[in-house]
Coordinates of N, CA and C in Angstrom, one line a residue:
X1 N 0.4 -1.6 -0.2 CA 0.0 0.0 0.0 C 1.0 1.5 0.0
X2 N 1.9 1.4 0.6 CA 2.7 2.1 0.8 C 3.4 2.6 -0.3
X3 N 3.6 2.0 -1.5 CA 4.5 1.6 -3.0 C 3.1 2.6 -3.6
X4 N 2.0 1.8 -3.3 CA 1.0 3.2 -4.6 C 1.1 4.1 -3.5
X5 N 1.4 4.7 -2.3 CA 1.1 5.8 -2.0 C 2.4 7.0 -2.5
X6 N 3.6 6.3 -2.8 CA 4.8 6.9 -3.4 C 4.3 7.2 -4.8
X7 N 4.3 6.4 -5.4 CA 3.7 6.4 -7.2 C 2.3 7.9 -7.1
X8 N 1.5 7.5 -6.6 CA 0.8 8.3 -6.6 C 1.2 10.1 -6.4
X9 N 1.9 9.7 -5.2 CA 2.6 11.1 -4.4 C 3.7 11.7 -5.6
X10 N 4.4 10.7 -6.6 CA 5.6 11.3 -7.4 C 4.7 11.7 -8.5
X11 N 3.5 11.2 -9.0 CA 2.8 11.4 -10.1 C 2.4 12.6 -9.8
X12 N 1.9 12.9 -8.6 CA 1.5 14.2 -8.7 C 1.9 15.6 -8.7
X13 N 3.6 15.0 -8.1 CA 4.7 16.5 -7.6 C 5.2 16.4 -9.3
X14 N 5.2 15.4 -10.6 CA 5.6 15.7 -11.9 C 4.2 16.2 -12.4
X15 N 3.2 16.1 -11.8 CA 2.1 17.0 -12.8 C 2.2 18.6 -12.7
X16 N 2.7 18.6 -11.3 CA 3.1 20.4 -10.6 C 3.9 21.0 -11.1
X17 N 4.8 20.0 -11.2 CA 6.4 20.5 -12.2 C 6.0 21.1 -13.4
X18 N 5.3 20.2 -14.6 CA 5.0 20.0 -16.1 C 4.4 21.3 -16.0
X19 N 3.0 21.5 -15.2 CA 2.2 22.5 -15.0 C 3.0 24.0 -14.8
X20 N 3.7 24.0 -13.2 CA 4.7 25.3 -13.4 C 5.1 25.3 -14.3
X21 N 6.3 24.7 -15.0 CA 7.1 24.8 -16.4 C 5.8 25.3 -17.4
X22 N 5.0 24.9 -17.9 CA 3.8 25.2 -18.9 C 3.5 26.6 -18.5
X23 N 3.2 26.6 -17.5 CA 3.0 28.1 -16.9 C 4.0 29.3 -17.4
X24 N 5.1 28.6 -16.6 CA 6.4 29.8 -16.9 C 6.5 29.9 -18.5
X25 N 6.1 29.3 -19.4 CA 6.4 29.2 -20.8 C 5.9 30.1 -21.4
X26 N 4.2 29.8 -20.7 CA 2.8 31.1 -21.5 C 2.8 32.2 -20.7
X27 N 3.6 32.8 -20.1 CA 4.0 33.8 -19.2 C 5.1 34.9 -19.6
X28 N 5.8 34.0 -20.3 CA 7.3 34.6 -20.8 C 6.8 34.6 -22.6
X29 N 5.9 33.5 -22.8 CA 5.4 34.0 -24.4 C 4.4 35.3 -24.8
X30 N 4.3 35.9 -23.3 CA 2.6 36.7 -23.3 C 3.8 37.6 -22.9
X31 N 4.7 37.9 -22.3 CA 5.7 39.0 -22.5 C 6.4 39.5 -23.5
X32 N 6.5 38.9 -23.9 CA 7.3 38.4 -25.2 C 6.5 39.7 -26.4
X33 N 5.2 38.7 -26.4 CA 3.8 39.4 -27.3 C 3.7 40.6 -26.5
X34 N 3.9 40.9 -25.9 CA 3.6 42.2 -24.8 C 5.0 43.3 -25.6
X35 N 5.6 42.8 -25.5 CA 7.1 43.6 -25.4 C 7.0 43.9 -27.5
X36 N 6.3 42.9 -27.9 CA 6.2 42.8 -29.5 C 5.2 44.3 -29.7
X37 N 4.1 44.2 -29.1 CA 2.9 45.1 -29.4 C 3.7 46.3 -28.9
X38 N 3.9 46.5 -27.4 CA 4.1 47.9 -27.4 C 5.1 48.2 -28.6
X39 N 6.2 47.6 -29.1 CA 7.6 48.1 -29.6 C 6.7 48.3 -31.4
X40 N 6.0 48.1 -31.6 CA 4.7 48.0 -32.8 C 4.1 49.6 -32.5
X41 N 3.6 49.8 -31.6 CA 2.4 50.3 -31.4 C 3.5 51.9 -31.0
X42 N 4.4 51.5 -29.9 CA 5.4 53.0 -30.8 C 5.9 53.6 -31.4
X43 N 6.0 52.4 -33.0 CA 7.0 52.6 -33.9 C 5.5 53.3 -34.9
X44 N 4.1 52.7 -34.5 CA 3.0 53.2 -35.4 C 3.4 54.8 -35.0
X45 N 3.4 55.2 -33.2 CA 3.0 56.4 -33.0 C 3.8 57.5 -33.7
X46 N 5.3 57.3 -33.6 CA 6.5 57.5 -34.1 C 5.9 58.2 -35.6
X47 N 5.8 57.0 -35.9 CA 5.3 57.3 -37.6 C 4.1 58.4 -38.0
X48 N 2.9 58.1 -37.0 CA 1.7 59.1 -37.3 C 2.0 60.4 -36.7
X49 N 2.7 60.6 -36.0 CA 2.9 62.1 -35.2 C 4.0 62.6 -35.9
X50 N 4.8 61.8 -36.6 CA 6.0 62.7 -37.2 C 7.1 63.1 -36.3
X51 N 7.1 62.6 -34.7 CA 7.7 63.2 -34.5 C 8.7 62.4 -33.2
X52 N 9.2 62.4 -32.3 CA 9.4 61.3 -31.5 C 8.4 61.1 -30.3
X53 N 8.8 59.5 -29.6 CA 7.7 59.4 -28.1 C 9.0 58.8 -27.6
X54 N 8.6 60.2 -26.2 CA 9.6 59.5 -25.0 C 9.3 58.9 -24.1

């Protein structure tokens, strides 16, 4: 019985680790997308205003 509990516990720990890794990857992708969107918006703002954005 103890062996089954250890297996289940290890499985849950692995699932948590995988979930945390996926969340980190999604957060990093979201940050990159936001940086890209901000960069594009800044570029468009400069072009439309004909000046610089501080």
